[in-house]
Tab-separated table of C-alpha atoms (C1' of nucleotides) in Angstrom:
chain	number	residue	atom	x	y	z
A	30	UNK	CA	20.141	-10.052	17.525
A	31	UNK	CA	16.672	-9.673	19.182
A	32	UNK	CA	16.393	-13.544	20.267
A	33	UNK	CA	18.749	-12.647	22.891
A	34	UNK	CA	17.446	-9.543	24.174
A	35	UNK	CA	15.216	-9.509	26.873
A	36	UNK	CA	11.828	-8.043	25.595
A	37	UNK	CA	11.744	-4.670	24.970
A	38	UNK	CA	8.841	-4.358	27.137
A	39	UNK	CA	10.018	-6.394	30.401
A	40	UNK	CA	13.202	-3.653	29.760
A	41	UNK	CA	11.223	-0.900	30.144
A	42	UNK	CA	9.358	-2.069	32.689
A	43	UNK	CA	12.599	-2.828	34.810
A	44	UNK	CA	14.170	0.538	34.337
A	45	UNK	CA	10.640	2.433	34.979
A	46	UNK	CA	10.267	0.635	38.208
A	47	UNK	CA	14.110	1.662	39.307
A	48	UNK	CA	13.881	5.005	38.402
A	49	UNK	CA	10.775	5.694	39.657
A	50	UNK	CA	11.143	4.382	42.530
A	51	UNK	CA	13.852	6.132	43.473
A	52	UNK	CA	13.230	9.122	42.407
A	53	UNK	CA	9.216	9.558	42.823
A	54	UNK	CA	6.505	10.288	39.554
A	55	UNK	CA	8.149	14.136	39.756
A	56	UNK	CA	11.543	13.504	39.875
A	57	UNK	CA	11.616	10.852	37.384
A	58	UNK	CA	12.850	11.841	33.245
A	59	UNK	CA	11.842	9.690	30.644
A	60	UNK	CA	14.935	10.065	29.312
A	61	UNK	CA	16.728	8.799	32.466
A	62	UNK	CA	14.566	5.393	32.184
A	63	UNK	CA	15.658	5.318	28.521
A	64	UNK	CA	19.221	5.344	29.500
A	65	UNK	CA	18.551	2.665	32.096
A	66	UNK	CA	16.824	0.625	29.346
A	67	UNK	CA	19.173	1.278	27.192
A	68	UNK	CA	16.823	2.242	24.243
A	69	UNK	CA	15.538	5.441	22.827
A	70	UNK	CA	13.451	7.718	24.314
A	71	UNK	CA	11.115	7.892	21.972
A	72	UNK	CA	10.342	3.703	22.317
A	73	UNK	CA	9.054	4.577	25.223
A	74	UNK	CA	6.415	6.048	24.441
A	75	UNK	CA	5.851	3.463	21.438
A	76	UNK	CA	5.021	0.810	24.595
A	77	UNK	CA	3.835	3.262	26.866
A	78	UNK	CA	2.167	5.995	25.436
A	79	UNK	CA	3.184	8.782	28.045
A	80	UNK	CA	4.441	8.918	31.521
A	81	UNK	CA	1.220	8.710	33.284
A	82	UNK	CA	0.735	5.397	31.725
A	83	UNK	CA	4.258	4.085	32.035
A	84	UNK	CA	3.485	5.108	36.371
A	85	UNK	CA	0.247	3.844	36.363
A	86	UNK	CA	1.790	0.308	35.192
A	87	UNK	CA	4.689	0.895	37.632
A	88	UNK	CA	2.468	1.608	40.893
A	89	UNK	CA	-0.337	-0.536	40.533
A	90	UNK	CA	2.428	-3.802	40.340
A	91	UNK	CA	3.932	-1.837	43.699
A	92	UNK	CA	1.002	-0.891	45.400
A	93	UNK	CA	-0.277	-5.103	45.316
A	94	UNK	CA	2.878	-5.686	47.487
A	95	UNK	CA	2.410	-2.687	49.618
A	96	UNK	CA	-0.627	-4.170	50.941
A	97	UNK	CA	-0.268	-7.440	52.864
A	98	UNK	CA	-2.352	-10.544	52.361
A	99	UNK	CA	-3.971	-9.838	55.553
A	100	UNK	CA	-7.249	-11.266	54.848
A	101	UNK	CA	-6.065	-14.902	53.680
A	102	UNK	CA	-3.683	-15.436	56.805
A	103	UNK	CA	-6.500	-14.476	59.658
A	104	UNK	CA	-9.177	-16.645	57.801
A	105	UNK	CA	-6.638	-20.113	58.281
A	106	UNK	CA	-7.551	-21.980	60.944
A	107	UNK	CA	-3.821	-21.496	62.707
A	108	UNK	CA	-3.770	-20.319	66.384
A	109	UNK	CA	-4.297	-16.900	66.405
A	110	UNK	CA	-0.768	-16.024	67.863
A	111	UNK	CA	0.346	-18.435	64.746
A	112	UNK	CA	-1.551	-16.196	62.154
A	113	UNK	CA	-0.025	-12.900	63.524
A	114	UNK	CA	4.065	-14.515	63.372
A	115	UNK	CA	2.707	-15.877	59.643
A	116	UNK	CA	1.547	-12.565	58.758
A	117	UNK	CA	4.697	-10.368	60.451
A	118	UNK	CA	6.944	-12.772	59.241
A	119	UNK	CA	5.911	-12.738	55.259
A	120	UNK	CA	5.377	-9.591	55.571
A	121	UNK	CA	8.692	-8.203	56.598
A	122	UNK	CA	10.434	-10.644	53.912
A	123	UNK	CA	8.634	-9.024	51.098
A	124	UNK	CA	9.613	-5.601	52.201
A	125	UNK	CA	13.468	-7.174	52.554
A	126	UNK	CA	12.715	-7.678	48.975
A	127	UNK	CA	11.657	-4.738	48.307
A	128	UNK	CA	12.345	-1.643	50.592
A	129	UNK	CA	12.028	0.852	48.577
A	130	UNK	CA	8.604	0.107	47.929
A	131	UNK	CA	6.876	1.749	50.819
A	132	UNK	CA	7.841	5.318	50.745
A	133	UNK	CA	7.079	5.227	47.052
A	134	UNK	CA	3.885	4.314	47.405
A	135	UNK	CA	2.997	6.261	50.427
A	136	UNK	CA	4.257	9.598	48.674
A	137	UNK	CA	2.308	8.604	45.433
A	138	UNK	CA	-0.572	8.270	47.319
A	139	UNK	CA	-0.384	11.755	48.671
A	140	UNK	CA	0.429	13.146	45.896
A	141	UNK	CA	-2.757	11.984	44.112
A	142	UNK	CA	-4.727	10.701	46.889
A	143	UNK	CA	-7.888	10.754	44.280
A	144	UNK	CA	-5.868	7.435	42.712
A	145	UNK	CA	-6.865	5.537	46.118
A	146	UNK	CA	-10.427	5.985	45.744
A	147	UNK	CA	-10.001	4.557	42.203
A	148	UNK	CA	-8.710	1.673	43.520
A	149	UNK	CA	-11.142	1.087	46.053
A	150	UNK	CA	-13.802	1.409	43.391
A	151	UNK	CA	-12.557	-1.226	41.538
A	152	UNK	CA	-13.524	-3.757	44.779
A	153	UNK	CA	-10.467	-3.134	47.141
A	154	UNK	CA	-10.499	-4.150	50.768
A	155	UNK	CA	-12.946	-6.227	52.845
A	156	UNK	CA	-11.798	-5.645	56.509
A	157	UNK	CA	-15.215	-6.863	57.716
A	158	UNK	CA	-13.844	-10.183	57.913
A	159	UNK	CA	-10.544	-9.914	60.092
A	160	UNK	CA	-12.383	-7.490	61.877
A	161	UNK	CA	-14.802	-10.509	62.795
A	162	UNK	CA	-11.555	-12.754	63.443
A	163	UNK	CA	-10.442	-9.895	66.124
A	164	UNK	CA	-13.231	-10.095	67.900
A	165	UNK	CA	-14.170	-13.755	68.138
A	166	UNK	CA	-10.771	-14.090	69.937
A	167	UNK	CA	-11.756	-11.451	72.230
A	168	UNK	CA	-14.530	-13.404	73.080
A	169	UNK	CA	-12.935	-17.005	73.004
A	170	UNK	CA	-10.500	-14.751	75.985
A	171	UNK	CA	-7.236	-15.444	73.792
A	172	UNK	CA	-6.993	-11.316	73.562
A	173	UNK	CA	-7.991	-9.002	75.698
A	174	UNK	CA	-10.291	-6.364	74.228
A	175	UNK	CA	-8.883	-3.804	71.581
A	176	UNK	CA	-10.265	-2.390	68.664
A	177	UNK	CA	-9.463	-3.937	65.802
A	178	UNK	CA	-8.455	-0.740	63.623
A	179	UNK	CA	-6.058	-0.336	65.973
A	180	UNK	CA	-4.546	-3.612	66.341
A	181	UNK	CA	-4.232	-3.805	62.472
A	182	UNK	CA	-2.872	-0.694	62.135
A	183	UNK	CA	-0.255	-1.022	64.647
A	184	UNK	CA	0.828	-4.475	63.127
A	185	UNK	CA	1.180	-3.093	59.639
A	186	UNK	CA	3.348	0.004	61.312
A	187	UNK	CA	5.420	-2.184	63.099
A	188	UNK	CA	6.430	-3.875	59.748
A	189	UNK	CA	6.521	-1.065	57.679
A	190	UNK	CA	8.439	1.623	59.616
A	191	UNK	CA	11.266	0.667	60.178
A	192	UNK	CA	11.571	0.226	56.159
A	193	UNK	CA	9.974	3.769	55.404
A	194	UNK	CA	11.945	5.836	57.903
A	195	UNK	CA	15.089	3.585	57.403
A	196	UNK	CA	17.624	6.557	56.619
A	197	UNK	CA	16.982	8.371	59.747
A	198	UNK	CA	16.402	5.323	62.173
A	199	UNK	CA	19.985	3.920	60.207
A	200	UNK	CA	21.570	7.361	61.173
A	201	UNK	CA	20.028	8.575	64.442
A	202	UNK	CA	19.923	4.746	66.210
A	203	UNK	CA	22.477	2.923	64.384
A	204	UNK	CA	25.370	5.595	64.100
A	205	UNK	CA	24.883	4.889	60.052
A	206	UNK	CA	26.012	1.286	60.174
A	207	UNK	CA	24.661	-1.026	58.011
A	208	UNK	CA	25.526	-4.087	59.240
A	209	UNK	CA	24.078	-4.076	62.117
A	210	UNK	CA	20.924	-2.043	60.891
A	211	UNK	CA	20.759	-4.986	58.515
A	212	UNK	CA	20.762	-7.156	61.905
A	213	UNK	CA	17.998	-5.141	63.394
A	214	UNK	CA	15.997	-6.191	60.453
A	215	UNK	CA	16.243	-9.673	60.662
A	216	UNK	CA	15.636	-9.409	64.563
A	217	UNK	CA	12.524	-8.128	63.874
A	218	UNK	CA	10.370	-10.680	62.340
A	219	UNK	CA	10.504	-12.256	65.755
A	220	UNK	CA	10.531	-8.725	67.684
A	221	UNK	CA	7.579	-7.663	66.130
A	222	UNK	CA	5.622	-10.667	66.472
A	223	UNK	CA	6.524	-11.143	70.146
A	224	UNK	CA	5.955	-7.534	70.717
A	225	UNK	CA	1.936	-8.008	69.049
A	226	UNK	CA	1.111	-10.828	71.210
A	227	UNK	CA	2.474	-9.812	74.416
A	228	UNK	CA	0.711	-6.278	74.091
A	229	UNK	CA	-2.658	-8.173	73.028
A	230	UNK	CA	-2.499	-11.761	75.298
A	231	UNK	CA	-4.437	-12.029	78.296
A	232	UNK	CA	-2.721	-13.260	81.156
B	19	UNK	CA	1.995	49.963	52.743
B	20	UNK	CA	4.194	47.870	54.313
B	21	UNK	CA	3.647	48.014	57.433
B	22	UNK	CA	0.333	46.220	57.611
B	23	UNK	CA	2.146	43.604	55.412
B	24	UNK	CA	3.489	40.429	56.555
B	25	UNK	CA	7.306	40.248	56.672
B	26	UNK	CA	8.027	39.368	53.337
B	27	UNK	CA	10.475	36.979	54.367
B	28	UNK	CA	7.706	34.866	56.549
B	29	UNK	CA	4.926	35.256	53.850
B	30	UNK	CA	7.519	33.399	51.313
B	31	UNK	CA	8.403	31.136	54.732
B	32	UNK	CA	4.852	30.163	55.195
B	33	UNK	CA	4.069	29.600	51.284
B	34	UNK	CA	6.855	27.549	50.636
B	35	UNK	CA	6.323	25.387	53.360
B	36	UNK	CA	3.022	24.669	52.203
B	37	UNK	CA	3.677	24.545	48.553
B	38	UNK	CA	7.071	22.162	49.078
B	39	UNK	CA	5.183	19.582	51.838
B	40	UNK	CA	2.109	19.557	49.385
B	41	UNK	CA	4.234	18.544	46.427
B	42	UNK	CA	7.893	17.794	47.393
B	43	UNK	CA	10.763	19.128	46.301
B	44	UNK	CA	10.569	17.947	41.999
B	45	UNK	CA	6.935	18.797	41.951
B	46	UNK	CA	7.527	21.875	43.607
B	47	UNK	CA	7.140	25.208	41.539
B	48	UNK	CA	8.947	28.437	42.196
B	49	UNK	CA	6.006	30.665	40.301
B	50	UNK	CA	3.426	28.469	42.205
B	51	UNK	CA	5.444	29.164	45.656
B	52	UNK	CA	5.463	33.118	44.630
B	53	UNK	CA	1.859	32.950	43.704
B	54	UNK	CA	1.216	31.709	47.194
B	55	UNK	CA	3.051	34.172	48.601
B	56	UNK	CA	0.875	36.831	46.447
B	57	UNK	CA	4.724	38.148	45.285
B	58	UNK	CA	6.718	37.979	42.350
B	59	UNK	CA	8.492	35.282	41.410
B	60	UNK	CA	11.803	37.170	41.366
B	61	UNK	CA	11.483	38.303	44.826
B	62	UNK	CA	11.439	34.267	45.909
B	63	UNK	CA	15.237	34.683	44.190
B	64	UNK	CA	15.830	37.817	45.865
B	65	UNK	CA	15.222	36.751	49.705
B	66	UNK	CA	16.533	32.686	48.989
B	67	UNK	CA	19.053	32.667	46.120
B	68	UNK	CA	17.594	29.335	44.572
B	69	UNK	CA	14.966	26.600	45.033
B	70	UNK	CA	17.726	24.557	47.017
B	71	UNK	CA	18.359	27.293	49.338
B	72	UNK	CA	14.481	27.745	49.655
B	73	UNK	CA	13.942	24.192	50.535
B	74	UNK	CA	16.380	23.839	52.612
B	75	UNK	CA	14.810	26.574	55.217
B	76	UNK	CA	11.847	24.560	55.172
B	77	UNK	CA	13.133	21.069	55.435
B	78	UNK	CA	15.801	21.379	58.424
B	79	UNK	CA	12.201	23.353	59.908
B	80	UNK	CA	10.260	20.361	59.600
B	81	UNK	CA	12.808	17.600	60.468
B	82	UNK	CA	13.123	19.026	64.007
B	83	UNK	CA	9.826	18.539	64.215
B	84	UNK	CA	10.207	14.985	62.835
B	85	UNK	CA	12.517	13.906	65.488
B	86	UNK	CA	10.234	13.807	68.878
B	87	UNK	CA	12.119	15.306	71.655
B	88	UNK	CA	12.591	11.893	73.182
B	89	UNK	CA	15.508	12.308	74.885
B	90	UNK	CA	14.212	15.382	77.386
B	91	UNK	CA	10.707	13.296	78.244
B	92	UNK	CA	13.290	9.922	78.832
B	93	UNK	CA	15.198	11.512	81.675
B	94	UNK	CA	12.716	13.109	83.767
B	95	UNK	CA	12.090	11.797	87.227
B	96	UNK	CA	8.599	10.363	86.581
B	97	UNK	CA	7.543	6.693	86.192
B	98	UNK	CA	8.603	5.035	83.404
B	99	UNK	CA	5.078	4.664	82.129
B	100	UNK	CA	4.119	7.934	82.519
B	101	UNK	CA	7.262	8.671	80.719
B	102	UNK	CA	5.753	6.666	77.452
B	103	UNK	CA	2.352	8.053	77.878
B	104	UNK	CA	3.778	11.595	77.875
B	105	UNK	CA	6.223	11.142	75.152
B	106	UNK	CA	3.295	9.373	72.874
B	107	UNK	CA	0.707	12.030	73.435
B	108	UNK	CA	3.231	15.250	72.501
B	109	UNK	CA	4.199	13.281	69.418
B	110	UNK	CA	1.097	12.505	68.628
B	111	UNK	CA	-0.712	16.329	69.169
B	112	UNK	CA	2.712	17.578	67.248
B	113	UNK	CA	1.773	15.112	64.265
B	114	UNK	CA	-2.047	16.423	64.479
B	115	UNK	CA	-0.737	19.791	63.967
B	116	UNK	CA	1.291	19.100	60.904
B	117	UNK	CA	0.265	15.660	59.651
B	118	UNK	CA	1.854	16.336	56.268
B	119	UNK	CA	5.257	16.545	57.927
B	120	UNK	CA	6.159	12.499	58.018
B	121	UNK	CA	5.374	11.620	54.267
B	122	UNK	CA	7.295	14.722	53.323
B	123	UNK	CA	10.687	14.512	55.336
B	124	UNK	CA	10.545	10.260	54.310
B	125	UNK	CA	10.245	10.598	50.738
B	126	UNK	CA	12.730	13.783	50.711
B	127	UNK	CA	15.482	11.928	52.725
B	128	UNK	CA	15.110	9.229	50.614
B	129	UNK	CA	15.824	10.822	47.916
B	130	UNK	CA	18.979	12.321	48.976
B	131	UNK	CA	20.136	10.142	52.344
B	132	UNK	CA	23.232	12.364	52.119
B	133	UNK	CA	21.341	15.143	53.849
B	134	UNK	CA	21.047	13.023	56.908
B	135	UNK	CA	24.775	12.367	57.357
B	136	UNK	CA	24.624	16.457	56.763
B	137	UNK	CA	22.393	16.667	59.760
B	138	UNK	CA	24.362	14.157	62.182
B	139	UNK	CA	27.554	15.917	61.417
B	140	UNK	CA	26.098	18.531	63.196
B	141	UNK	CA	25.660	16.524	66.053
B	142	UNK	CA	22.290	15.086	66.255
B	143	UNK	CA	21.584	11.994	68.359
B	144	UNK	CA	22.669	10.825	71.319
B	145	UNK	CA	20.422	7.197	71.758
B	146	UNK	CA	22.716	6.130	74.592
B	147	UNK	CA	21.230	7.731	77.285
B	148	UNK	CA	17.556	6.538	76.632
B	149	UNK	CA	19.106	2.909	75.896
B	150	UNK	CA	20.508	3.418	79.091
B	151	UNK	CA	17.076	4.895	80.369
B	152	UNK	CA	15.617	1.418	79.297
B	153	UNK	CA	18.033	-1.180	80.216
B	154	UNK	CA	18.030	0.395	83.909
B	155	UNK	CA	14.093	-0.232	83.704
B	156	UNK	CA	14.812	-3.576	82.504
B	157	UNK	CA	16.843	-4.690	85.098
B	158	UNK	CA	14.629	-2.937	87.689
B	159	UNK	CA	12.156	-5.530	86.718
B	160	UNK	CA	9.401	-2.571	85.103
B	161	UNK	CA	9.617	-3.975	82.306
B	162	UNK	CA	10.528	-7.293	80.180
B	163	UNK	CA	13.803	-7.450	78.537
B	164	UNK	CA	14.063	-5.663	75.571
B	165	UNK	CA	16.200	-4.350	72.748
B	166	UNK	CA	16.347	-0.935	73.394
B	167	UNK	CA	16.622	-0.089	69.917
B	168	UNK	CA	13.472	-1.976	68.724
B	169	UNK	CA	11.237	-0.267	71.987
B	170	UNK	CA	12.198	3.130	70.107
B	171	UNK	CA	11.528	2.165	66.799
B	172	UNK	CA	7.845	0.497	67.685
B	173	UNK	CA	7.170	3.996	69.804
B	174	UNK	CA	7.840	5.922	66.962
B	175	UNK	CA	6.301	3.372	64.242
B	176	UNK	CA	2.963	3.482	66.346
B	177	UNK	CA	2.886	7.645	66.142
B	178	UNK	CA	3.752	8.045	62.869
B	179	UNK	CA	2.356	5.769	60.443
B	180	UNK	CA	-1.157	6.588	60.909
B	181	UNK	CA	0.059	10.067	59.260
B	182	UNK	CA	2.155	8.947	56.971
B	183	UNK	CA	0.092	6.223	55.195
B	184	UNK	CA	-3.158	8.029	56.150
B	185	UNK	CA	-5.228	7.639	52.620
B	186	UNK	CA	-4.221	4.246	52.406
B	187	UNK	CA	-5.516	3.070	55.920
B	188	UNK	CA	-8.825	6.007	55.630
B	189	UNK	CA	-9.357	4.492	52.694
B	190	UNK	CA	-8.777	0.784	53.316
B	191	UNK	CA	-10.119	0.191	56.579
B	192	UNK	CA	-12.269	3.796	56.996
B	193	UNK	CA	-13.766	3.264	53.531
B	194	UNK	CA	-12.528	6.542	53.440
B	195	UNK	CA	-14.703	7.956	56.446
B	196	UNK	CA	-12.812	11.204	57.365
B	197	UNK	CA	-14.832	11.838	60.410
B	198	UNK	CA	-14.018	8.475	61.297
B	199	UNK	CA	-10.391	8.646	61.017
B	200	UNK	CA	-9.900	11.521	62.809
B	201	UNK	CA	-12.069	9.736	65.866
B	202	UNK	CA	-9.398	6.972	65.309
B	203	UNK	CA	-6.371	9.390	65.435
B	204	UNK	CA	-7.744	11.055	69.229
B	205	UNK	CA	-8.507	6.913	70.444
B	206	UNK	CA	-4.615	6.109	69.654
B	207	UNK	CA	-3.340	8.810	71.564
B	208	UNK	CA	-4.689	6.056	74.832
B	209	UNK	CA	-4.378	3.453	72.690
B	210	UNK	CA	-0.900	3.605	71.364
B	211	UNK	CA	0.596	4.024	74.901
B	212	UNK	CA	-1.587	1.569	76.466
B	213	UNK	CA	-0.569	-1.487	73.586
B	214	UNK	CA	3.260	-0.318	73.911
B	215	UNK	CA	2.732	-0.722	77.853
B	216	UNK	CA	1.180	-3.681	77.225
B	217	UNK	CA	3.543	-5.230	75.485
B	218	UNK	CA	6.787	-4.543	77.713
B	219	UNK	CA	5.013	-4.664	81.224
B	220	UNK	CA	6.001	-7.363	83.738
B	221	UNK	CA	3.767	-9.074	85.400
C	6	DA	C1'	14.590	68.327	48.779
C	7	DT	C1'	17.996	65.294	47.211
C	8	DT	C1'	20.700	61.323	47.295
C	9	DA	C1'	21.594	56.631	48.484
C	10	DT	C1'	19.797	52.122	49.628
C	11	DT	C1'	16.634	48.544	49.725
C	12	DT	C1'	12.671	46.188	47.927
C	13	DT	C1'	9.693	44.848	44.159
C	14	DT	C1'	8.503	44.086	39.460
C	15	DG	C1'	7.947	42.805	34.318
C	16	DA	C1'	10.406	41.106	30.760
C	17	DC	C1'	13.497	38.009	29.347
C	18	DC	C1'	16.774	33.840	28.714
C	19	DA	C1'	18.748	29.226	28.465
C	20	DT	C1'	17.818	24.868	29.436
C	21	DC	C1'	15.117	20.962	30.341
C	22	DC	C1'	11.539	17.896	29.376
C	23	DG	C1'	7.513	15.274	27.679
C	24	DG	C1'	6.052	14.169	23.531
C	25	DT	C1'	5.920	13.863	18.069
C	26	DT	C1'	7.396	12.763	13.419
C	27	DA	C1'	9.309	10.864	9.566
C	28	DA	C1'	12.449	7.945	8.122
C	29	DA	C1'	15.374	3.698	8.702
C	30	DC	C1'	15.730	-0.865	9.972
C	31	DT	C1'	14.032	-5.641	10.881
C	32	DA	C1'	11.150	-9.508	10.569
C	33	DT	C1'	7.329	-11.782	8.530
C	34	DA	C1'	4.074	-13.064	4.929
C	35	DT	C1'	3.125	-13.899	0.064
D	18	DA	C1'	12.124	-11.111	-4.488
D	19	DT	C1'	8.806	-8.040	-2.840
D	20	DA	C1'	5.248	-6.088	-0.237
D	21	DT	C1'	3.551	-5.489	4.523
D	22	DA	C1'	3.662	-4.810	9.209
D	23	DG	C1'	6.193	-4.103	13.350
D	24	DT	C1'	10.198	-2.006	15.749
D	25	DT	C1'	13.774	1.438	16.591
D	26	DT	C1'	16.075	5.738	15.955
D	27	DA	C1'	17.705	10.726	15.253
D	28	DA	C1'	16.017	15.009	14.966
D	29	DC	C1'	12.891	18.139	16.300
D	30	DC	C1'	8.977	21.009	18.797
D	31	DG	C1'	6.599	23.781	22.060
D	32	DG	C1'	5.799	24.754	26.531
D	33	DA	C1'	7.351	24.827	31.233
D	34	DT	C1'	10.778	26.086	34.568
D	35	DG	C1'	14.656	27.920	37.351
D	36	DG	C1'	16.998	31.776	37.279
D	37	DT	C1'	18.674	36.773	35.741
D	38	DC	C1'	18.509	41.724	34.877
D	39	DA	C1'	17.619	46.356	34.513
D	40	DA	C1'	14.500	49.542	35.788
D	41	DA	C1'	10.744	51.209	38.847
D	42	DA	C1'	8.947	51.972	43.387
D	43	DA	C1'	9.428	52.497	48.166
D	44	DT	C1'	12.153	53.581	52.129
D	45	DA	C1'	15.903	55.580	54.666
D	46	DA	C1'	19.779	58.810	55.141
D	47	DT	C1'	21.743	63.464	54.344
DNA sequence: ATTATTTTTGACCATCCGGTTAAACTATAT
DNA sequence: ATATAGTTTAACCGGATGGTCAAAAATAAT
């Protein structure tokens, strides 16, 4: 009875993002999101006409959350400390959500680095603007001087590492137990945050 | 005449490697590794039985690499500092060399974490020395108190992700300036050490 | 020079895989 | 009730791909 079943769509969509997420654009077999759909192959490409379409649909929804809402948090008018545990902290709980996300998207990328530019093109990043919010609180004296590139970069890596490389930080560090790697997670929304402001704050 | 040739075993070495990190393992081609090589394809199954064999040479290869010799730099007799500034700038000139090495090893133990255990089995890691390292530093008053296990992680989150999620940060924050980003990458070689420093220095 | 061994090759094979097609089934409109 | 449009399926296709094989070419051993 088709009132009861979730939309075909939405299905496909589900089982696309699974498999392909695990297993990368290369590794993934239409026929293997099928199964996961439970439908037949050939629906697939009744809603999505091939598999570069069916990605495109999958990344594009993954890539939004890859990127965090950097821009909106810096230009609040919280203490700047405040932004950076905001920004850390909502950060790190949508990668809880969804871990798998970043080494998907940053082997996509490499694989077809041409798709970033297309992105861009269609009006991607302003970093003018935090930029700007760096350096006024190098001026007002709450930071001492760094180059904002930097101090972005290193905030995002902070977040995202630990998430990306978790199989060998899990094994190497954590003797493969997931408890307490699941631990060291949560400890780091304040870790992180404390670790930003204490390398930045002047004293 | 062979012997102005290349090894054969090296030339098929050195293609694969560059054919396998370019693509990964699923988009990986045998005939496109061969071509590389300039040999025919069944002399790739001659020298390495199969594709898994193959990539197998060339991952283990790379994963060394992966894993910065932390533990050596951690328990020579030189300042603690001087200790993160050398271990930061040898990751960091390894990474220059082969930048393509951190997206590759991430997405390829993600997609079969069993390797890892593989690897450990082997006897891989031994973290308690350089938490040991640390904690002595701690309670010498160098340095702030600290989980040992996050002060690891942030070193090695600082080196790599500029590598690993280079198009999306060139791109982003570079508007995809390559002479720009590869100013950036020399600055964090200073930078990186001095923000980790930063961060964990008493004052 | 001849034989034995190793290396290299072209041709080939079975399977996998993305994609198509025509027909069946379902729901809606008239 | 019947035509129309939308949805789902089984069967199929052609090309790509990992891997094999037997024979040729090169090298080493006698």
């Amino acid at each position: 009875m088709k009132v009861l079943d979730k939309n075909t769509e939405k299905k496909i969509l589900d089982a696309a993002k699974t498999v392909f997420i695990k297993k990368g654009f290369d590794g993934a077999r239409m026929q293997e999101i099928a199964d996961e759909a439970i439908i037949n192959k050939a629906l697939l490409h009744y809603y999505f006409r091939n598999k570069d379409k069916l990605f495109d649909a999958i990344f594009s929804d993954a890539f939004v959350k890859f990127i965090p809402k950097i821009g909106e948090t810096m230009l609040s008018q919280k203490h700047f400390f405040d932004k950076i545990k905001l920004l850390v902290e909502s950060y790190i709980d949508m990668l809880t959500r969804n871990p798998h996300i970043p080494i998907f998207i940053l082997h996509e990328i490499n694989r077809n680095p041409q798709r970033i530019i297309q992105i861009l093109s269609k009006g991607g990043a302003n970093p003018e603007m935090i930029f700007k919010v760096i350096n006024t609180e190098i001026k007002k004296g709450t930071i001492i001087p760094v180059k904002p590139q930097h101090l972005i970069v290193n905030i995002i890596a902070l977040c995202i590492f630990p998430y990306a490389g978790r199989p060998v930080i899990q094994g190497f560090i954590f003797k493969n137990n997931n408890k307490t790697y699941q631990k060291f997670l949560k400890e780091r929304k304040t870790e992180v945050s404390n670790f930003i402001i204490n390398a930045i704050k002047k004293k």
